Each structure stands twice: as C-alpha cells, then as structure tokens.
XYZ file of C-alpha atoms in Angstrom:
687
model
C 0.042 -0.122 -0.036
C 2.869 2.489 0.858
C 4.400 1.428 -2.428
C 1.345 2.159 -4.375
C 0.936 5.522 -2.649
C 4.808 6.380 -3.129
C 4.186 5.807 -7.117
C 0.815 7.824 -7.224
C 2.822 10.884 -5.588
C 5.946 10.300 -7.815
C 3.816 9.859 -11.143
C 1.872 13.352 -10.258
C 5.445 15.111 -9.945
C 6.374 13.619 -13.163
C 3.456 14.489 -14.929
C 3.319 17.988 -13.778
C 6.955 18.542 -14.729
C 6.312 17.118 -18.199
C 3.626 19.433 -18.589
C 5.718 22.332 -17.640
C 8.105 21.090 -19.952
C 5.657 20.907 -22.870
C 4.520 24.487 -21.872
C 8.439 25.525 -22.099
C 8.986 23.771 -25.296
C 6.010 25.641 -26.840
C 7.332 28.825 -25.324
C 10.598 28.255 -27.440
C 8.871 27.535 -30.362
C 6.955 30.636 -30.392
C 9.990 32.262 -29.868
C 11.309 30.724 -33.060
C 8.101 31.822 -34.643
C 8.669 35.174 -33.387
C 11.981 35.662 -35.092
C 10.290 34.505 -38.174
C 7.704 36.862 -37.888
C 10.108 39.616 -37.069
C 12.240 38.653 -40.112
C 9.114 38.960 -42.681
C 8.153 42.381 -41.109
C 11.579 43.844 -41.100
C 11.903 42.454 -44.894
C 8.662 43.817 -45.810
C 9.637 47.078 -44.446
C 12.686 47.617 -45.979
C 11.911 46.111 -49.559
C 8.551 48.106 -49.505
C 10.104 51.337 -48.170
C 9.935 54.400 -50.375
C 13.045 56.069 -48.341
C 15.580 53.726 -49.652
C 17.056 54.804 -52.916
C 18.494 51.632 -54.008
C 20.555 52.919 -56.847
C 22.671 55.762 -55.044
C 23.972 54.131 -51.951
C 24.973 50.647 -53.503
C 27.592 49.711 -50.581
C 25.228 50.717 -48.106
C 22.525 48.673 -49.798
C 24.766 45.517 -50.200
C 25.079 45.577 -46.667
C 21.643 45.926 -45.904
C 20.880 42.621 -48.194
C 23.320 41.054 -46.298
C 21.979 42.029 -42.713
C 18.554 40.741 -44.424
C 20.160 37.769 -45.112
C 21.956 37.147 -41.936
C 18.332 37.845 -39.988
C 16.570 35.145 -42.284
C 19.607 32.789 -41.869
C 19.245 33.309 -37.983
C 15.457 32.619 -38.291
C 16.045 29.454 -40.116
C 18.490 27.940 -38.404
C 16.981 28.769 -34.637
C 13.701 27.555 -36.290
C 15.185 24.287 -37.396
C 17.138 23.822 -34.330
C 13.952 24.192 -32.045
C 11.467 22.139 -34.276
C 13.814 18.954 -35.212
C 13.358 16.883 -32.286
C 9.288 16.895 -33.158
C 10.422 14.746 -36.105
C 12.971 12.571 -34.195
C 12.109 8.881 -33.829
C 13.983 6.526 -31.516
C 13.918 2.806 -32.569
C 15.601 0.683 -29.604
C 16.876 -2.016 -31.816
C 19.646 -3.767 -29.800
C 22.476 -4.647 -31.434
C 23.322 -8.541 -31.675
C 19.654 -9.164 -30.331
C 17.825 -11.970 -31.961
C 14.134 -12.080 -32.211
C 12.761 -15.223 -30.969
C 9.326 -16.443 -31.521
C 6.476 -19.102 -30.302
C 7.581 -21.496 -32.628
C 11.090 -21.595 -32.094
C 10.750 -21.544 -28.225
C 7.372 -22.806 -27.104
C 8.472 -23.620 -23.803
C 9.582 -20.183 -23.256
C 6.298 -18.811 -24.473
C 4.153 -20.993 -22.357
C 6.282 -19.277 -19.096
C 5.452 -16.057 -20.570
C 1.753 -16.811 -21.312
C 1.480 -18.101 -17.541
C 3.310 -14.887 -16.151
C 1.338 -12.282 -17.919
C -1.936 -13.928 -16.884
C -0.710 -14.118 -13.385
C 0.580 -10.547 -13.476
C -2.594 -9.571 -15.273
C -0.590 -7.403 -18.082
C -0.580 -7.823 -21.896
C 1.803 -10.066 -23.640
C 5.003 -8.402 -25.294
C 4.976 -7.403 -28.985
C 8.292 -8.728 -29.462
C 10.771 -11.069 -27.580
C 14.423 -10.829 -28.202
C 17.149 -12.470 -26.772
C 20.737 -10.958 -26.227
C 24.141 -11.886 -24.407
C 23.755 -9.457 -21.508
C 23.086 -10.208 -17.942
C 19.805 -8.384 -17.901
C 16.144 -8.419 -18.953
C 14.428 -5.287 -19.750
C 11.414 -3.557 -21.105
C 11.662 -1.194 -24.256
C 9.768 0.526 -26.836
C 10.021 3.113 -29.845
C 9.308 6.293 -29.060
C 8.540 9.697 -30.892
C 7.626 13.041 -29.829
C 4.159 12.162 -30.241
C 4.390 8.908 -27.817
C 3.520 11.496 -25.240
C 0.226 11.410 -26.555
C -0.290 8.078 -28.215
C 0.142 4.501 -26.428
C 3.057 2.504 -27.329
C 3.665 -1.514 -27.351
C 6.094 -3.030 -25.217
C 8.833 -5.378 -26.222
C 10.678 -7.638 -23.767
C 14.404 -8.146 -23.804
C 15.711 -11.432 -22.242
C 19.732 -11.612 -21.497
C 20.944 -15.164 -21.968
C 23.759 -14.051 -19.170
C 21.306 -14.433 -16.839
C 21.244 -18.548 -17.536
C 24.532 -19.614 -15.967
C 23.991 -20.690 -12.574
C 20.005 -19.847 -12.345
C 17.207 -21.850 -12.142
C 13.954 -21.879 -14.227
C 11.993 -20.609 -11.087
C 14.494 -17.678 -10.564
C 14.610 -16.824 -14.247
C 10.592 -16.772 -13.928
C 11.236 -14.150 -10.979
C 13.226 -12.050 -13.412
C 10.690 -12.040 -16.035
C 7.736 -11.575 -13.468
C 9.615 -8.270 -12.496
C 9.606 -7.111 -15.979
C 5.967 -8.246 -16.610
C 5.490 -5.986 -13.611
C 6.752 -3.049 -15.463
C 4.533 -4.019 -18.053
C 1.450 -3.953 -15.784
C 2.241 -0.376 -14.404
C 0.163 2.186 -15.889
C 2.938 4.490 -14.910
C 4.948 3.070 -17.909
C 3.167 5.355 -19.954
C 4.716 8.474 -18.020
C 8.027 6.434 -18.236
C 7.380 6.648 -22.173
C 6.523 10.311 -22.062
C 9.681 10.868 -19.976
C 11.726 9.088 -22.339
C 10.490 11.415 -25.419
C 11.447 14.348 -23.084
C 14.776 12.936 -22.660
C 15.220 12.564 -26.342
C 13.635 15.936 -27.324
C 16.030 17.937 -24.480
C 18.836 15.422 -25.307
C 18.478 16.490 -29.212
C 18.462 20.300 -27.950
C 21.316 19.881 -25.456
C 23.676 17.569 -27.155
C 23.635 18.500 -30.577
C 26.885 17.473 -32.128
C 25.712 17.056 -35.651
C 25.727 18.502 -39.185
C 23.866 21.459 -37.708
C 26.732 22.694 -35.115
C 29.412 22.083 -37.894
C 27.356 24.228 -40.354
C 26.969 26.972 -37.662
C 30.677 26.961 -36.572
C 31.655 27.545 -40.740
C 28.863 30.156 -40.450
C 30.794 32.011 -37.612
C 33.934 31.820 -39.260
C 32.795 33.177 -42.425
C 34.806 35.867 -44.246
C 31.840 38.367 -44.940
C 32.020 40.152 -41.493
C 28.147 40.988 -41.146
C 27.120 37.431 -41.942
C 29.683 35.881 -39.416
C 28.032 38.454 -36.798
C 24.661 36.973 -37.378
C 26.171 33.547 -37.125
C 27.863 34.320 -33.765
C 24.630 35.616 -32.341
C 22.734 32.553 -33.476
C 25.275 30.453 -31.817
C 24.835 32.539 -28.582
C 20.886 32.007 -29.034
C 21.517 28.271 -29.238
C 24.047 28.009 -26.500
C 21.604 30.252 -24.072
C 18.942 27.833 -24.774
C 20.973 24.553 -24.299
C 21.651 26.146 -20.674
C 17.989 26.614 -20.094
C 17.349 22.784 -21.304
C 20.007 21.954 -19.082
C 18.206 22.901 -16.016
C 15.056 21.547 -17.333
C 16.831 18.306 -18.230
C 17.806 17.860 -14.609
C 14.550 18.931 -13.053
C 12.583 16.302 -15.284
C 15.138 13.685 -14.891
C 15.100 14.116 -11.103
C 11.489 13.447 -10.578
C 11.585 10.608 -13.230
C 13.975 8.916 -11.192
C 12.177 8.937 -7.931
C 9.401 7.609 -9.953
C 11.654 4.970 -11.217
C 12.963 3.659 -7.838
C 9.446 3.260 -6.551
C 8.540 1.194 -9.796
C 11.325 -0.926 -9.230
C 9.947 -2.052 -5.365
C 6.243 -2.252 -7.140
C 7.409 -4.659 -9.918
C 9.563 -6.614 -7.232
C 5.975 -7.133 -5.146
C 4.471 -8.251 -8.244
C 7.146 -10.953 -8.736
C 7.131 -11.936 -5.267
C 3.575 -12.546 -5.284
C 3.602 -14.514 -8.659
C 6.618 -16.800 -8.251
C 7.593 -16.745 -4.598
C 9.660 -14.471 -2.441
C 12.613 -16.907 -2.236
C 13.146 -17.265 -5.837
C 13.090 -13.372 -6.025
C 15.708 -12.835 -3.440
C 17.813 -15.549 -4.838
C 17.817 -13.877 -8.545
C 18.432 -10.310 -6.860
C 21.579 -12.101 -5.051
C 22.712 -13.776 -8.032
C 22.373 -10.905 -10.505
C 25.771 -8.800 -9.598
C 27.739 -12.044 -9.421
C 26.741 -13.220 -13.055
C 27.261 -9.292 -14.280
C 30.775 -9.463 -12.769
C 31.875 -12.976 -14.150
C 30.760 -12.351 -17.550
C 32.712 -9.178 -17.562
C 35.642 -11.165 -16.431
C 35.144 -14.073 -18.783
C 35.018 -11.543 -22.114
C 38.266 -10.119 -20.590
C 39.808 -13.555 -20.938
C 38.553 -13.919 -24.318
C 39.750 -10.462 -25.606
C 43.481 -11.317 -23.960
C 43.622 -14.718 -25.303
C 42.889 -13.169 -28.806
C 45.462 -10.425 -28.470
C 48.000 -13.532 -27.815
C 46.576 -14.976 -31.221
C 44.591 -17.822 -30.039
C 40.438 -18.100 -30.130
C 37.739 -20.310 -29.504
C 35.106 -21.252 -31.796
C 32.639 -18.440 -32.294
C 29.783 -20.769 -31.537
C 31.364 -21.971 -28.342
C 30.570 -18.453 -26.427
C 28.337 -20.148 -23.611
C 30.393 -23.614 -23.543
C 33.599 -21.522 -23.090
C 31.877 -19.617 -20.196
C 31.014 -22.876 -18.487
C 34.392 -24.469 -19.079
C 36.256 -21.683 -17.113
C 33.521 -20.942 -14.339
C 35.837 -22.287 -11.504
C 38.558 -19.820 -12.905
C 36.084 -17.034 -12.759
C 34.675 -17.786 -9.588
C 38.699 -17.900 -8.249
C 39.646 -14.694 -10.264
C 36.715 -12.517 -9.222
C 36.191 -10.414 -6.293
C 32.719 -12.056 -4.995
C 33.318 -14.920 -2.675
C 30.563 -17.021 -3.894
C 30.128 -20.874 -5.648
C 26.683 -20.242 -7.482
C 24.473 -22.876 -9.058
C 21.376 -23.381 -10.436
C 20.630 -26.191 -7.853
C 20.999 -23.964 -4.632
C 19.149 -20.675 -3.758
C 20.958 -17.772 -2.319
C 19.550 -16.130 0.607
C 21.724 -12.809 1.445
C 24.062 -11.046 -1.232
C 27.285 -12.617 -1.649
C 30.387 -11.369 0.499
C 33.046 -9.233 -1.466
C 36.789 -9.405 -0.570
C 37.080 -5.894 -1.283
C 34.329 -4.034 0.645
C 33.602 -2.729 4.188
C 30.570 -1.225 5.610
C 30.564 2.903 5.153
C 29.680 5.063 7.925
C 27.844 7.395 5.491
C 24.257 6.701 4.249
C 23.295 8.775 1.400
C 19.976 8.752 -0.586
C 21.118 9.199 -3.932
C 18.598 11.069 -6.007
C 20.201 10.413 -9.701
C 20.044 6.551 -8.916
C 17.086 5.045 -11.344
C 17.071 1.583 -9.019
C 17.052 0.759 -5.217
C 20.150 -0.605 -3.823
C 20.445 -4.704 -3.823
C 20.346 -4.592 -0.193
C 17.006 -2.442 -0.195
C 15.353 -4.265 -2.888
C 15.946 -7.692 -0.717
C 14.782 -6.080 2.251
C 11.832 -4.975 0.769
C 11.232 -8.217 -1.004
C 11.317 -10.212 2.444
C 8.497 -8.118 3.589
C 6.099 -9.277 0.853
C 3.491 -11.441 1.730
C 3.746 -14.134 -0.926
C 2.269 -17.998 -1.244
C 4.169 -20.874 0.180
C 7.031 -21.826 -2.169
C 8.166 -25.567 -3.138
C 11.554 -26.736 -2.101
C 11.651 -28.459 -5.319
C 14.723 -27.330 -7.577
C 14.089 -26.528 -11.258
C 15.720 -27.086 -14.105
C 18.480 -24.953 -15.308
C 17.231 -21.651 -16.803
C 19.267 -22.724 -20.559
C 16.494 -25.647 -20.963
C 14.125 -22.798 -21.837
C 16.031 -21.615 -24.694
C 16.532 -23.677 -28.011
C 20.316 -24.565 -28.729
C 20.404 -22.796 -32.049
C 19.169 -19.577 -30.635
C 21.779 -19.563 -27.913
C 24.709 -20.336 -30.366
C 23.458 -17.592 -32.742
C 23.625 -14.828 -29.864
C 26.786 -16.033 -28.401
C 28.211 -16.137 -32.074
C 27.194 -12.354 -32.816
C 28.923 -11.518 -29.161
C 32.081 -13.268 -30.374
C 32.261 -11.163 -33.410
C 31.828 -7.784 -31.658
C 34.692 -9.037 -29.140
C 36.967 -10.059 -31.746
C 40.091 -8.120 -32.148
C 41.936 -9.808 -34.652
C 41.213 -11.302 -38.147
C 40.624 -15.418 -37.991
C 43.456 -16.049 -40.168
C 46.040 -14.327 -37.661
C 44.764 -16.221 -34.807
C 44.877 -20.144 -33.855
C 41.874 -21.798 -32.998
C 42.134 -23.748 -29.685
C 39.671 -26.273 -28.081
C 38.117 -25.278 -24.708
C 40.423 -27.690 -22.658
C 43.688 -25.581 -23.998
C 41.525 -21.974 -23.344
C 40.813 -23.525 -19.578
C 44.496 -24.267 -19.420
C 45.448 -20.791 -20.682
C 42.860 -18.953 -18.314
C 44.156 -20.841 -15.207
C 47.649 -19.870 -16.064
C 46.830 -16.340 -16.421
C 44.913 -16.534 -12.899
C 47.910 -18.012 -11.508
C 50.021 -15.321 -12.648
C 48.130 -12.436 -12.576
C 45.356 -12.630 -10.073
C 45.763 -12.674 -6.271
C 44.186 -15.031 -3.936
C 41.355 -13.249 -2.478
C 42.530 -13.134 0.892
C 45.417 -10.923 -0.232
C 44.113 -8.437 -2.153
C 43.375 -5.919 0.257
C 47.105 -6.004 1.186
C 48.018 -5.328 -2.489
C 45.367 -2.481 -3.005
C 47.139 -0.634 -0.240
C 50.776 -1.200 -1.292
C 51.547 2.385 -2.238
C 51.171 3.728 1.371
C 54.276 4.985 1.994
C 56.879 4.105 4.696
C 60.310 4.679 5.151
C 62.581 2.152 3.476
C 65.884 0.891 4.643
C 68.435 -1.318 3.010
C 67.763 -3.889 5.803
C 64.174 -3.480 7.591
C 64.484 -3.603 11.388
C 61.542 -5.368 13.636
C 59.616 -8.228 14.118
C 58.868 -10.030 10.646
C 55.716 -11.869 12.033
C 53.189 -13.250 9.325
C 51.140 -10.131 8.535
C 48.336 -11.463 6.315
C 45.740 -12.279 9.251
C 41.710 -11.657 9.054
C 42.441 -8.634 11.496
C 44.951 -6.785 9.112
C 42.766 -7.703 6.156
C 39.616 -6.162 7.697
C 41.501 -3.072 9.131
C 42.868 -2.250 5.413
C 39.341 -2.701 4.146
C 37.974 -0.255 6.737
C 40.490 2.217 5.836
C 39.584 1.750 2.171
C 35.950 2.742 2.800
C 36.800 5.436 5.248
C 38.911 6.879 2.449
C 36.329 6.625 0.191
C 33.700 8.316 2.579
C 36.278 11.269 3.201
C 36.180 11.951 -0.852
C 32.326 11.597 -0.670
C 32.127 13.954 2.154
C 34.387 16.670 0.290
C 31.913 16.366 -2.671
C 29.212 16.730 -0.418
C 30.877 19.988 0.942
C 31.772 21.434 -2.218
C 28.217 20.735 -3.963
C 29.676 18.233 -6.618
C 27.488 15.589 -5.126
C 23.891 16.763 -4.934
C 23.430 15.710 -1.498
C 21.025 17.690 0.734
C 20.844 15.560 3.981
C 22.553 12.440 4.888
C 23.311 10.124 7.918
C 26.876 9.396 9.284
C 27.155 7.061 12.215
C 23.215 6.925 12.448
C 23.016 10.596 12.931
C 21.357 13.189 10.590
C 23.563 15.783 8.620
C 22.856 18.229 6.090
C 25.342 19.797 3.265
C 25.995 22.845 5.370
C 27.340 20.614 8.446
C 29.541 17.821 7.202
C 31.286 15.964 9.996
C 34.970 16.312 8.755
C 36.540 16.777 12.048
C 35.039 13.469 13.348
C 35.785 11.706 10.223
C 39.088 13.118 10.015
C 40.170 11.537 13.316
C 38.811 8.405 12.472
C 40.498 8.279 9.106
C 43.883 9.402 10.360
C 43.945 6.518 12.992
C 43.166 4.351 10.203
C 45.751 5.515 7.794
C 48.750 5.024 10.387
C 47.394 1.544 11.235
C 47.140 0.926 7.429
C 50.782 2.165 7.045
C 52.265 -0.237 9.802
C 50.577 -3.200 8.113
C 52.011 -2.195 4.962
C 55.395 -1.898 6.293
C 54.863 -5.330 8.274
C 54.132 -6.800 4.900
C 57.605 -5.092 3.254
C 59.213 -6.618 6.337
C 57.741 -10.137 5.897
C 58.275 -10.216 2.398
C 61.844 -8.699 2.357
C 62.868 -11.585 5.059
C 61.517 -14.126 2.869
C 62.479 -12.545 -0.822
C 64.647 -14.542 -2.881
C 66.099 -11.140 -4.154
C 65.568 -8.902 -1.437
C 67.060 -5.577 -3.208
C 64.621 -6.432 -6.122
C 62.047 -6.268 -3.997
C 63.208 -2.976 -2.214
C 63.301 -1.528 -5.852
C 59.842 -2.617 -6.632
C 58.635 -0.690 -3.560
C 60.636 2.428 -4.129
C 59.127 2.083 -7.836
C 55.608 2.349 -6.570
C 56.649 4.972 -4.119
C 58.199 7.161 -6.738
C 55.489 6.854 -9.424
C 52.776 9.252 -7.885
C 55.617 11.822 -7.581
C 55.940 11.611 -11.158
C 52.430 11.522 -11.915
C 51.847 14.425 -9.984
C 54.233 16.393 -12.124
C 53.656 14.803 -15.326
C 49.857 15.337 -15.333
C 49.663 18.939 -15.799
C 52.520 19.015 -18.178
C 50.533 16.473 -20.097
C 47.422 18.545 -19.992
C 48.850 21.489 -20.874
C 50.528 20.146 -23.962
C 47.486 18.440 -25.222
C 45.407 21.334 -24.889
C 48.056 23.412 -27.243
C 48.736 20.815 -29.547
C 44.826 19.984 -30.380
C 44.372 23.914 -30.635
C 47.087 23.997 -33.187
C 45.688 20.771 -34.885
C 42.112 22.352 -35.125
C 43.011 25.840 -36.516
C 44.005 27.025 -39.833
C 47.194 28.480 -40.490
C 45.516 32.181 -40.384
C 43.560 31.481 -37.036
C 47.022 30.237 -35.327
C 48.984 33.403 -36.674
C 46.530 35.956 -35.162
C 47.177 34.279 -31.853
C 50.847 33.022 -32.144
C 52.569 34.818 -29.617
C 50.272 32.926 -26.643
C 51.121 29.550 -28.738
C 55.091 30.490 -28.670
C 54.726 31.235 -24.652
C 52.348 27.876 -23.539
C 54.866 25.912 -25.719
C 57.701 27.187 -23.947
C 56.349 26.848 -20.684
C 55.746 22.982 -21.692
C 59.150 22.836 -22.571
C 60.330 24.408 -19.336
C 58.047 22.190 -17.379
C 59.390 19.156 -19.260
C 63.081 20.051 -18.611
C 62.124 20.160 -14.772
C 60.559 17.012 -14.914
C 63.556 15.352 -16.635
C 65.582 16.660 -13.733
C 63.765 15.014 -11.260
C 63.566 11.304 -12.922
C 65.023 8.917 -10.601
C 67.732 7.424 -12.897
C 68.566 4.523 -10.408
C 65.302 3.143 -10.938
C 64.482 3.695 -14.707
C 67.796 2.017 -15.745
C 65.986 -1.468 -15.106
C 63.714 -0.279 -17.812
C 65.729 1.599 -20.336
C 69.261 1.981 -21.487
C 71.589 4.530 -19.736
C 72.421 5.919 -23.230
C 68.629 7.220 -23.769
C 68.400 8.498 -20.038
C 71.821 10.394 -20.966
C 69.770 11.941 -24.119
C 67.184 13.086 -22.079
C 69.741 14.844 -19.616
C 71.510 16.524 -22.736
C 67.686 17.839 -23.709
C 66.884 19.205 -20.525
C 70.131 21.349 -20.694
C 69.232 23.208 -23.671
C 66.175 25.515 -25.053
C 64.903 24.092 -28.158
C 61.890 26.451 -29.194
C 61.832 29.685 -30.418
C 61.052 32.926 -28.888
C 59.995 34.275 -32.278
C 58.063 31.687 -34.100
C 56.495 28.138 -33.634
C 59.115 25.655 -34.118
C 57.098 22.643 -35.396
C 60.264 20.349 -35.242
C 60.764 20.898 -31.687
C 57.591 20.575 -30.647
C 57.165 17.301 -32.347
C 60.251 16.311 -30.319
C 58.931 17.332 -27.259
C 55.504 15.495 -28.035
C 57.524 12.220 -28.505
C 59.513 12.520 -24.984
C 56.371 13.265 -23.379
C 54.669 9.983 -24.888
C 57.896 8.127 -24.185
C 58.101 9.111 -20.455
C 54.536 7.972 -19.989
C 55.451 4.559 -21.653
C 58.654 4.246 -19.658
C 57.128 4.959 -16.222
C 53.863 2.804 -16.988
C 56.109 -0.108 -17.670
C 58.341 0.481 -14.580
C 54.825 0.499 -12.621
C 53.827 -2.852 -14.236
C 57.255 -4.413 -13.407
C 57.218 -3.200 -9.964
C 53.438 -4.556 -9.419
C 54.065 -7.820 -10.928
C 57.165 -8.380 -8.670
C 55.328 -7.394 -5.462
C 52.509 -9.621 -6.966
C 54.876 -12.710 -7.095
C 56.352 -12.114 -3.772
C 52.985 -12.206 -2.432
C 51.872 -15.061 -3.476
C 55.101 -16.971 -3.296
C 55.017 -16.046 0.435
C 51.330 -16.748 1.132
C 51.546 -20.263 -0.430
C 54.654 -21.307 1.543
C 53.042 -20.189 4.900
C 49.958 -22.290 3.968
C 52.250 -25.268 3.006
C-alpha cells in the first residue's frame, strides 16, 4: 500500500514536470516563430520603403541585403534547431539481439503466457534474446508518443542463465512483466520522449553544429556576426534545457525507484519471495563474471588464440571455476541452490555514510532484498527446478553467442590459432595463477602504495602479516578514505546531497562532519601504513632477491610523485597541440605569441621533470644512453621565442609520450614483482 501511494505521488510530480516542459518547449517554438515573423516584417518594411534609394548608395544597400540574409539565416537556423526534435524517432533495436518466436521456443512462451496471466498484463509485442546479464522492457518512441500509447517489447539476456534455475529466471521475468502492468509505464514513455527531445536540444553535435561553426567563421563580417548571434542564442537555449532536463529527470528517477519496488512486489507474489531474493543475489555475481570472461576472451585473442565463435557459452561454462577464483565476490553459485543474502565481497567494508542518491534509477540491492522479504507471498515449493538454459533453443543460444564473439574479436581469423575448450581453460588457469592474487591477499596489495620509510635492511619483527584482523583493518581504511572523498564532494556541491546520515546521525550539506571523520581516518591511516610496512618486512625476510623487492617498492612510491608533475604538463601540452591541429594557419597567426609562450612553458616544465627522474630505478627499464639523451635535452632550450618551431614541438611530444610509456612499464614491472612475492610467501606459509 505504501509503495502504491509513493508511486502515485511520484507519478503526479513527473506528470506535472512533463506538462511544464511542454509549456516551456511550446514557448521556445513560439520564440522561433516570433523571430520568423520579425524577419518577415523587417524585410517587408525595407523592401517596400520608399525612403530607400537602391541605386544611389550601392555599398550601403549591399550591406543591408547581407544583413537581411543574416536575419533570415538566423531565423531558419534557430527554427530548425527548435523543431527538429518533433520529427525525431528512436527505434530501440539492440545490437546483437535476436528475435525469438513462439514456434522456436515453445517452452519459453508457455512461461511468458503463464506469467502475463498471473500478473495481469498484456503480452510483449516482440521478444528478443541478447548476450547480456539483464532483462528489460523497451519500446520505440517519438515526440508523439507523449499523446499516443506504445507497444512494449521484452528483452531477455542469456547471461542470466548460467547458475540460474527456471524459477529464478521466472522471478526476473515476472519483475519485468510487473513493469508491463504498471500504468506509470506510460509516464516513463513520456519521460523518455522528453529526454530525447532535450537530448537533441542539448547534445547536438551533428551537421547543424558544424554548419554553424563554418557560418561563424565566414569571411563576410556581417554574416559572421549573425552566425555568432545564432550560436549565442542556441547556447543560451541549451543552458536552459540542461536545467529543465535535470529537473524532469530528478522526478523521473524518484518514480523509477518506486516502480522497481512495485515490480519486485508483483514478482514475489507471482513466483515466491525466495526465488526473487535468490535471483537478486545472483545478478551482480553473474554481471561480474561475464565481464571477466570476456576480458579473458579478448586477452587470449591478443595472444593469437581464439575459441570457436559458436562456443561462447560453452567457453563460459568451461572456465566458471576460474571466474569464481579470479573474481572479487566470494561465492559458489549453482542453479541447484538458492541464495538468501548477497555474497560477500573481498574488497568491501561497511560505510559510515548513508546517502540517498537522487540520481539513482534503482534502489540498492540490499534495499530491494529487504523490501522483498517483507512481501506476503504464497508458500513456495522446495523443489529444485531445471536450469534456465532449458527454456531456450540451442541454435538461438549459439546465434546470440556467435554475434557476441564477433563483436569482441580483435584479430582476423587467419591471424589467430583456433584452440579447443580444454586448451582455453588451461590458458585461463595460467592467467589467473600469474596475474590474480588469492582473494584473501587483495586488500594487502591494494594498499601497497601507502608510504613508509624504506631501509636497506628493515628492522623489527617479521611476523606473518596476512591475518584476518589486518585484512579487515585495510578494508576499513579503504572505505573510510572513500567516505572522506564523498564528504568533500558533498561540501563542495559536486555531490547533489542535501541530507545524509553519518554513524546514524542526520547531517546536511552545510554541516559536514569533517572533524569526526578526519580523526577516524587518520588513526586508520597510521594502522594501514604499519600493516603495509609489516608486509614489506615479511616479504623482504623471505624474498629470493631482497634488493629487487626494495627497488619494486621504491618504484611504486616514486610513481605518484612523477604523475603529480607529469599530469599537468601532459594536459597543458595536449591542449595547445589540439588547438594547433584544429585551427587554420590564419587562425594560428592571429594568436601566435600565445602559442609560442605556452609551448615554452611546456618545454620548461618538461626540462624540470627530466631533472627529477629517478635514474637508479629507470635503468632497469631503459638503456643508460637514452637517459643520457634526456639529460642532454634538459640542458638546452629548443623552442624559438619568435616563431613556432614545429619540429621542436614534435620532438617534445615524442619525449612526453615516451616518459609515460617508460613509467607505465616501470609500474607494471614493480607491481608484478610484488604480486609474485606476495603469492609465493602466501603459498609457502600455507604449506
């Protein structure tokens, strides 16, 4: 009952804002019509005026004609800009989706018939299969969809099927049919239209903008003047529309969150709360694992290996144990077992902050599960159903997977070696062993750059540091640091939060509890640094090459100092280089001295940066001769104070690019060395 009242309240808010948007948009079109009328009246007055003697003042009359052309161009341009969204049409056809029919998947459509009857909604117009871990309602829209009904389509992502039972998939689909049954879906269609119209008005980067840029740079001054006036008016309208977009979207997202609760309630009553909760718990795990699977597929192709395009889903099943081992979520899932609570992550700790995100379209997973458990639902059978895969024809699954494999292909087939699933699994196992830390070690590695004094022979106790207490302390520090950054965004207004809770106490954006959190964070920081130093001592005492380990730590401590100096230099150089590439020679000449000065500042910063490089660390990555060349470069000035030296600027660009590559390699090498030491010591301690 409460959810229904919330939906009604949010629906009224959204409808009110859509109505005001329509008034606002009609007013904009009226402005455009007014400009047309003004251009017509002015043209009529000038052409019919008896006081203008066209033959006596030819130059003035030419300027007058050009001014009239500029006025009409302004009127047509602005009018076109305002009315083109009326004729836009958005067809939501997912790339890689495959329409499935009743004849091809009779079991699936029997399930759909049962659910639509239970929920009391219309059947989908079309049903599509995709490779995603998702199910969704979608529909085509145009401006006129605000006034006329739209038919809804259903999308089913086959990425839901691994480890889900038919009953859990029924819960996911029942949730989507809950949306089908919601009268507020008509409101969502209207909001989608409003967003499309506003998006066209705000984010236009098409031929209109290119033509307007050309007009503004016209050699005929008076025409360029009207072009700049048109651009100023267009940009002003865009700024108004950004505010209108945020205002409408904010109300829509509030409605969307309530609709999610309502659809969950409908699903619980249709298929049972336990099935719905289990499906919700499995969703984030499946999303994470499919992304990881595709990462392995891409990396194997980069090494010249590929599996059969028709074996996309078989490849996933073959390496599922490795996906479990490589992922951040500690869970073994199967279609034979329901989940009752979200799986534990090896990289999360509870936050002290509770923030209601007004820009979130869905409630959090925890909020949805808590709501679902409160729903009064019929008794559920403890019978384990069949895997969700059995609802879909094999050929359709192969076709969807084949398309997905084509999308993520990086090399042509003739450039790769085709491997079987056993070889692919062996390769993935090797990758996980080489590049992925055991889950219990990851918090220790993620905090590895917390600095402490490094000595040649670390003193103190070298006790085993990889304890649950230390792991939890590091996780708590990471969360506290993220909370600190969030508090700063709230205080500066970057996070649109008016009210929040910290340790259960209510605060506003005007009274952020910095002092309380600062003392808490500082205590955790000192503890985290002490743990990091204890890890270093332990590794150093057990390392096969202690000096190399010391160098790896020093490299990681040095990289942030390099980045702090390098990033502003790179940004400044990229900005001036982009301008010089984009502008014509004439435009560069007009502001040449500024570009000369900016390039000289970049060169001065680069020479200073080269002087701060750690040669002792970089010599493990590049030859001494190259470092000597950099030192020689830093001793001289290469740019002219009178003209742009394009050759010297290009050389500077090559050096800047090379420095980034060298330091990325240094960081990767140091990270890999520390990872190997961590794993070796962890394995030895376990054995």
